[in-house]
Amino acid sequence: MHPNPKRRFEPIYSMAVGAGRVFFGGVLQLRPKITGAEAIPKTGPAVLAITHFGYMDFALVEWVAWLRTRRRVRYMVTKRAADKPVVGWLLGQMRHIPVDMSAGRDAYTNAVAALKRGEVLGVFPEAGVSASFTVRELKTGAVRMAAAAGVPVIPVVVWGGQFLRTKNHRASFCEAFRAAIRVSIGKPMHVSEADDPVEATAALRTELETLLAEAQATYPRSGEGQWWQPAHLGGSAPTPEVAAEVEAERQRKRAAEKR
């Protein structure tokens, strides 16, 4: 039995949620359709394994979680963001967990500890935004930390968040205004330390792909020839292979700059 974290007042988090509600609901007038929200526990810990097609997906999931359960989601965030003076302070106040991509052991330990305290943890197992708008190969961290803490993994798909901000495309206000947002939440997956994390992660990816296909099939905007639609569905987004090549080149350049 996992403890529930004390519902202490967190002014910065409350302000962030309030700002998100005004921005998403008031300014952009987004039109969310949420399925499976009952899978997010009202009490107790869980890992939310979320697809990553837009940079604001974390805020959209937090918006949904708060509206449905009043839960605060703690996210795994990049050390690069956490090291920025103002942004880092805000992330720390909201108790998000910084991740050093080159040495992630501390982040993993802190994440498992947060789960054992009863927190809901948000993870992007693709480890980056997918420019192809397909589910990339997943890292095993989400499954491994859930198994270590003895908590469920809950698959979450966000579709439509790419209209707010995404990789390789500067979305306009007109594209974002009144955009339909699909948040599809799958059934909790239970894993243990006896399970093979590679197999469990493959099963998680399959579930995310299934949820994504359903969200795309019922999406009210036509994606034919559009930048935000995957190539296999008739869109002009790069194929997964091309997107992977571009991302690898970007990583090589970043590594060279550090040297």
mmCIF file with all atom_site columns, C-alpha atoms in Angstrom, residues 134-254:
data_model
loop_
_atom_site.group_PDB
_atom_site.id
_atom_site.type_symbol
_atom_site.label_atom_id
_atom_site.label_alt_id
_atom_site.label_comp_id
_atom_site.label_asym_id
_atom_site.label_entity_id
_atom_site.label_seq_id
_atom_site.pdbx_PDB_ins_code
_atom_site.Cartn_x
_atom_site.Cartn_y
_atom_site.Cartn_z
_atom_site.occupancy
_atom_site.B_iso_or_equiv
_atom_site.pdbx_formal_charge
_atom_site.auth_seq_id
_atom_site.auth_comp_id
_atom_site.auth_asym_id
_atom_site.auth_atom_id
_atom_site.pdbx_PDB_model_num
ATOM 1   C CA . THR A 1 134 ? 4.393   8.556   -34.901 1.00 0.00 ? 134 THR A CA 1
ATOM 2   C CA . VAL A 1 135 ? 5.365   6.815   -31.667 1.00 0.00 ? 135 VAL A CA 1
ATOM 3   C CA . ARG A 1 136 ? 9.137   6.480   -31.637 1.00 0.00 ? 136 ARG A CA 1
ATOM 4   C CA . GLU A 1 137 ? 11.024  3.645   -29.985 1.00 0.00 ? 137 GLU A CA 1
ATOM 5   C CA . LEU A 1 138 ? 10.614  3.937   -26.215 1.00 0.00 ? 138 LEU A CA 1
ATOM 6   C CA . LYS A 1 139 ? 13.207  3.990   -23.474 1.00 0.00 ? 139 LYS A CA 1
ATOM 7   C CA . THR A 1 140 ? 12.644  1.418   -20.731 1.00 0.00 ? 140 THR A CA 1
ATOM 8   C CA . GLY A 1 141 ? 12.885  3.886   -17.845 1.00 0.00 ? 141 GLY A CA 1
ATOM 9   C CA . ALA A 1 142 ? 9.149   4.397   -17.359 1.00 0.00 ? 142 ALA A CA 1
ATOM 10  C CA . VAL A 1 143 ? 8.527   0.666   -17.019 1.00 0.00 ? 143 VAL A CA 1
ATOM 11  C CA . ARG A 1 144 ? 11.584  0.071   -14.827 1.00 0.00 ? 144 ARG A CA 1
ATOM 12  C CA . MET A 1 145 ? 10.748  2.821   -12.327 1.00 0.00 ? 145 MET A CA 1
ATOM 13  C CA . ALA A 1 146 ? 7.121   1.682   -12.135 1.00 0.00 ? 146 ALA A CA 1
ATOM 14  C CA . ALA A 1 147 ? 8.273   -1.867  -11.433 1.00 0.00 ? 147 ALA A CA 1
ATOM 15  C CA . ALA A 1 148 ? 10.784  -0.709  -8.812  1.00 0.00 ? 148 ALA A CA 1
ATOM 16  C CA . ALA A 1 149 ? 8.107   1.312   -6.992  1.00 0.00 ? 149 ALA A CA 1
ATOM 17  C CA . GLY A 1 150 ? 5.341   -1.260  -7.492  1.00 0.00 ? 150 GLY A CA 1
ATOM 18  C CA . VAL A 1 151 ? 2.984   1.164   -9.259  1.00 0.00 ? 151 VAL A CA 1
ATOM 19  C CA . PRO A 1 152 ? 1.003   0.999   -12.533 1.00 0.00 ? 152 PRO A CA 1
ATOM 20  C CA . VAL A 1 153 ? 2.047   2.501   -15.862 1.00 0.00 ? 153 VAL A CA 1
ATOM 21  C CA . ILE A 1 154 ? -0.781  4.393   -17.552 1.00 0.00 ? 154 ILE A CA 1
ATOM 22  C CA . PRO A 1 155 ? -0.469  5.000   -21.333 1.00 0.00 ? 155 PRO A CA 1
ATOM 23  C CA . VAL A 1 156 ? -1.485  8.535   -22.376 1.00 0.00 ? 156 VAL A CA 1
ATOM 24  C CA . VAL A 1 157 ? -1.799  9.854   -25.933 1.00 0.00 ? 157 VAL A CA 1
ATOM 25  C CA . VAL A 1 158 ? -2.086  13.564  -26.715 1.00 0.00 ? 158 VAL A CA 1
ATOM 26  C CA . TRP A 1 159 ? -3.086  14.452  -30.273 1.00 0.00 ? 159 TRP A CA 1
ATOM 27  C CA . GLY A 1 160 ? -3.543  18.053  -31.408 1.00 0.00 ? 160 GLY A CA 1
ATOM 28  C CA . GLY A 1 161 ? -0.976  19.538  -29.040 1.00 0.00 ? 161 GLY A CA 1
ATOM 29  C CA . GLN A 1 162 ? 1.361   19.993  -31.997 1.00 0.00 ? 162 GLN A CA 1
ATOM 30  C CA . PHE A 1 163 ? -0.769  22.983  -33.012 1.00 0.00 ? 163 PHE A CA 1
ATOM 31  C CA . LEU A 1 164 ? 0.503   24.878  -29.967 1.00 0.00 ? 164 LEU A CA 1
ATOM 32  C CA . ARG A 1 165 ? 4.247   24.358  -30.385 1.00 0.00 ? 165 ARG A CA 1
ATOM 33  C CA . THR A 1 166 ? 6.280   21.553  -31.866 1.00 0.00 ? 166 THR A CA 1
ATOM 34  C CA . LYS A 1 167 ? 9.570   20.645  -33.474 1.00 0.00 ? 167 LYS A CA 1
ATOM 35  C CA . ASN A 1 168 ? 10.461  22.050  -36.923 1.00 0.00 ? 168 ASN A CA 1
ATOM 36  C CA . HIS A 1 169 ? 7.260   24.072  -37.268 1.00 0.00 ? 169 HIS A CA 1
ATOM 37  C CA . ARG A 1 170 ? 6.230   27.430  -35.845 1.00 0.00 ? 170 ARG A CA 1
ATOM 38  C CA . ALA A 1 171 ? 2.511   27.001  -35.346 1.00 0.00 ? 171 ALA A CA 1
ATOM 39  C CA . SER A 1 172 ? 0.409   30.127  -35.840 1.00 0.00 ? 172 SER A CA 1
ATOM 40  C CA . PHE A 1 173 ? -2.247  31.463  -33.498 1.00 0.00 ? 173 PHE A CA 1
ATOM 41  C CA . CYS A 1 174 ? -4.863  30.666  -36.133 1.00 0.00 ? 174 CYS A CA 1
ATOM 42  C CA . GLU A 1 175 ? -3.766  27.017  -36.165 1.00 0.00 ? 175 GLU A CA 1
ATOM 43  C CA . ALA A 1 176 ? -3.868  26.826  -32.364 1.00 0.00 ? 176 ALA A CA 1
ATOM 44  C CA . PHE A 1 177 ? -7.123  28.743  -31.834 1.00 0.00 ? 177 PHE A CA 1
ATOM 45  C CA . ARG A 1 178 ? -10.000 26.401  -31.016 1.00 0.00 ? 178 ARG A CA 1
ATOM 46  C CA . ALA A 1 179 ? -7.832  23.401  -31.892 1.00 0.00 ? 179 ALA A CA 1
ATOM 47  C CA . ALA A 1 180 ? -9.327  20.031  -31.083 1.00 0.00 ? 180 ALA A CA 1
ATOM 48  C CA . ILE A 1 181 ? -7.231  18.250  -28.454 1.00 0.00 ? 181 ILE A CA 1
ATOM 49  C CA . ARG A 1 182 ? -7.544  14.524  -27.999 1.00 0.00 ? 182 ARG A CA 1
ATOM 50  C CA . VAL A 1 183 ? -6.282  13.028  -24.746 1.00 0.00 ? 183 VAL A CA 1
ATOM 51  C CA . SER A 1 184 ? -6.710  9.257   -24.747 1.00 0.00 ? 184 SER A CA 1
ATOM 52  C CA . ILE A 1 185 ? -5.811  7.400   -21.562 1.00 0.00 ? 185 ILE A CA 1
ATOM 53  C CA . GLY A 1 186 ? -5.399  3.644   -21.622 1.00 0.00 ? 186 GLY A CA 1
ATOM 54  C CA . LYS A 1 187 ? -5.908  1.048   -18.937 1.00 0.00 ? 187 LYS A CA 1
ATOM 55  C CA . PRO A 1 188 ? -3.198  0.813   -16.260 1.00 0.00 ? 188 PRO A CA 1
ATOM 56  C CA . MET A 1 189 ? -0.462  -1.702  -17.026 1.00 0.00 ? 189 MET A CA 1
ATOM 57  C CA . HIS A 1 190 ? 0.974   -3.565  -14.060 1.00 0.00 ? 190 HIS A CA 1
ATOM 58  C CA . VAL A 1 191 ? 4.622   -4.603  -14.186 1.00 0.00 ? 191 VAL A CA 1
ATOM 59  C CA . SER A 1 192 ? 6.929   -6.143  -11.643 1.00 0.00 ? 192 SER A CA 1
ATOM 60  C CA . GLU A 1 193 ? 10.691  -6.405  -11.293 1.00 0.00 ? 193 GLU A CA 1
ATOM 61  C CA . ALA A 1 194 ? 10.364  -10.014 -12.472 1.00 0.00 ? 194 ALA A CA 1
ATOM 62  C CA . ASP A 1 195 ? 9.061   -8.846  -15.853 1.00 0.00 ? 195 ASP A CA 1
ATOM 63  C CA . ASP A 1 196 ? 11.380  -8.240  -18.800 1.00 0.00 ? 196 ASP A CA 1
ATOM 64  C CA . PRO A 1 197 ? 11.497  -4.409  -19.128 1.00 0.00 ? 197 PRO A CA 1
ATOM 65  C CA . VAL A 1 198 ? 12.148  -4.621  -22.880 1.00 0.00 ? 198 VAL A CA 1
ATOM 66  C CA . GLU A 1 199 ? 9.047   -6.763  -23.442 1.00 0.00 ? 199 GLU A CA 1
ATOM 67  C CA . ALA A 1 200 ? 6.935   -4.605  -21.119 1.00 0.00 ? 200 ALA A CA 1
ATOM 68  C CA . THR A 1 201 ? 8.117   -1.472  -22.932 1.00 0.00 ? 201 THR A CA 1
ATOM 69  C CA . ALA A 1 202 ? 7.231   -3.031  -26.298 1.00 0.00 ? 202 ALA A CA 1
ATOM 70  C CA . ALA A 1 203 ? 3.731   -3.747  -24.958 1.00 0.00 ? 203 ALA A CA 1
ATOM 71  C CA . LEU A 1 204 ? 3.478   -0.138  -23.774 1.00 0.00 ? 204 LEU A CA 1
ATOM 72  C CA . ARG A 1 205 ? 4.452   1.131   -27.221 1.00 0.00 ? 205 ARG A CA 1
ATOM 73  C CA . THR A 1 206 ? 1.832   -1.088  -28.856 1.00 0.00 ? 206 THR A CA 1
ATOM 74  C CA . GLU A 1 207 ? -0.842  0.317   -26.553 1.00 0.00 ? 207 GLU A CA 1
ATOM 75  C CA . LEU A 1 208 ? 0.229   3.898   -27.273 1.00 0.00 ? 208 LEU A CA 1
ATOM 76  C CA . GLU A 1 209 ? 0.115   3.204   -31.021 1.00 0.00 ? 209 GLU A CA 1
ATOM 77  C CA . THR A 1 210 ? -3.393  1.746   -30.682 1.00 0.00 ? 210 THR A CA 1
ATOM 78  C CA . LEU A 1 211 ? -4.657  4.751   -28.721 1.00 0.00 ? 211 LEU A CA 1
ATOM 79  C CA . LEU A 1 212 ? -2.988  7.116   -31.191 1.00 0.00 ? 212 LEU A CA 1
ATOM 80  C CA . ALA A 1 213 ? -4.575  5.428   -34.207 1.00 0.00 ? 213 ALA A CA 1
ATOM 81  C CA . GLU A 1 214 ? -8.001  5.797   -32.605 1.00 0.00 ? 214 GLU A CA 1
ATOM 82  C CA . ALA A 1 215 ? -7.416  9.478   -31.820 1.00 0.00 ? 215 ALA A CA 1
ATOM 83  C CA . GLN A 1 216 ? -6.197  10.185  -35.358 1.00 0.00 ? 216 GLN A CA 1
ATOM 84  C CA . ALA A 1 217 ? -9.068  8.290   -36.975 1.00 0.00 ? 217 ALA A CA 1
ATOM 85  C CA . THR A 1 218 ? -11.684 10.383  -35.155 1.00 0.00 ? 218 THR A CA 1
ATOM 86  C CA . TYR A 1 219 ? -9.888  13.737  -35.380 1.00 0.00 ? 219 TYR A CA 1
ATOM 87  C CA . PRO A 1 220 ? -12.169 16.439  -36.848 1.00 0.00 ? 220 PRO A CA 1
ATOM 88  C CA . ARG A 1 221 ? -9.534  18.195  -39.014 1.00 0.00 ? 221 ARG A CA 1
ATOM 89  C CA . SER A 1 222 ? -8.496  16.698  -42.338 1.00 0.00 ? 222 SER A CA 1
ATOM 90  C CA . GLY A 1 223 ? -4.790  15.957  -42.331 1.00 0.00 ? 223 GLY A CA 1
ATOM 91  C CA . GLU A 1 224 ? -4.410  15.285  -46.056 1.00 0.00 ? 224 GLU A CA 1
ATOM 92  C CA . GLY A 1 225 ? -1.125  16.874  -47.134 1.00 0.00 ? 225 GLY A CA 1
ATOM 93  C CA . GLN A 1 226 ? -0.762  18.686  -43.819 1.00 0.00 ? 226 GLN A CA 1
ATOM 94  C CA . TRP A 1 227 ? 2.507   19.217  -41.916 1.00 0.00 ? 227 TRP A CA 1
ATOM 95  C CA . TRP A 1 228 ? 1.014   17.784  -38.714 1.00 0.00 ? 228 TRP A CA 1
ATOM 96  C CA . GLN A 1 229 ? -0.185  14.497  -40.189 1.00 0.00 ? 229 GLN A CA 1
ATOM 97  C CA . PRO A 1 230 ? 2.068   11.407  -40.392 1.00 0.00 ? 230 PRO A CA 1
ATOM 98  C CA . ALA A 1 231 ? 3.244   10.408  -43.854 1.00 0.00 ? 231 ALA A CA 1
ATOM 99  C CA . HIS A 1 232 ? 1.519   7.012   -43.695 1.00 0.00 ? 232 HIS A CA 1
ATOM 100 C CA . LEU A 1 233 ? -1.833  8.792   -43.212 1.00 0.00 ? 233 LEU A CA 1
ATOM 101 C CA . GLY A 1 234 ? -1.344  11.093  -46.190 1.00 0.00 ? 234 GLY A CA 1
ATOM 102 C CA . GLY A 1 235 ? 0.340   13.984  -44.399 1.00 0.00 ? 235 GLY A CA 1
ATOM 103 C CA . SER A 1 236 ? 3.560   15.789  -45.269 1.00 0.00 ? 236 SER A CA 1
ATOM 104 C CA . ALA A 1 237 ? 5.392   15.100  -41.988 1.00 0.00 ? 237 ALA A CA 1
ATOM 105 C CA . PRO A 1 238 ? 8.741   13.349  -42.457 1.00 0.00 ? 238 PRO A CA 1
ATOM 106 C CA . THR A 1 239 ? 8.776   9.570   -42.272 1.00 0.00 ? 239 THR A CA 1
ATOM 107 C CA . PRO A 1 240 ? 10.139  8.057   -39.049 1.00 0.00 ? 240 PRO A CA 1
ATOM 108 C CA . GLU A 1 241 ? 13.343  7.120   -40.898 1.00 0.00 ? 241 GLU A CA 1
ATOM 109 C CA . VAL A 1 242 ? 13.954  10.654  -42.214 1.00 0.00 ? 242 VAL A CA 1
ATOM 110 C CA . ALA A 1 243 ? 13.050  12.206  -38.858 1.00 0.00 ? 243 ALA A CA 1
ATOM 111 C CA . ALA A 1 244 ? 15.514  9.861   -37.117 1.00 0.00 ? 244 ALA A CA 1
ATOM 112 C CA . GLU A 1 245 ? 18.308  10.872  -39.499 1.00 0.00 ? 245 GLU A CA 1
ATOM 113 C CA . VAL A 1 246 ? 17.639  14.582  -38.923 1.00 0.00 ? 246 VAL A CA 1
ATOM 114 C CA . GLU A 1 247 ? 17.556  14.062  -35.157 1.00 0.00 ? 247 GLU A CA 1
ATOM 115 C CA . ALA A 1 248 ? 20.821  12.095  -35.206 1.00 0.00 ? 248 ALA A CA 1
ATOM 116 C CA . GLU A 1 249 ? 22.513  14.905  -37.130 1.00 0.00 ? 249 GLU A CA 1
ATOM 117 C CA . ARG A 1 250 ? 21.186  17.459  -34.649 1.00 0.00 ? 250 ARG A CA 1
ATOM 118 C CA . GLN A 1 251 ? 22.584  15.420  -31.764 1.00 0.00 ? 251 GLN A CA 1
ATOM 119 C CA . ARG A 1 252 ? 25.969  15.157  -33.490 1.00 0.00 ? 252 ARG A CA 1
ATOM 120 C CA . LYS A 1 253 ? 26.104  18.937  -33.926 1.00 0.00 ? 253 LYS A CA 1
ATOM 121 C CA . ARG A 1 254 ? 25.130  19.505  -30.293 1.00 0.00 ? 254 ARG A CA 1
#
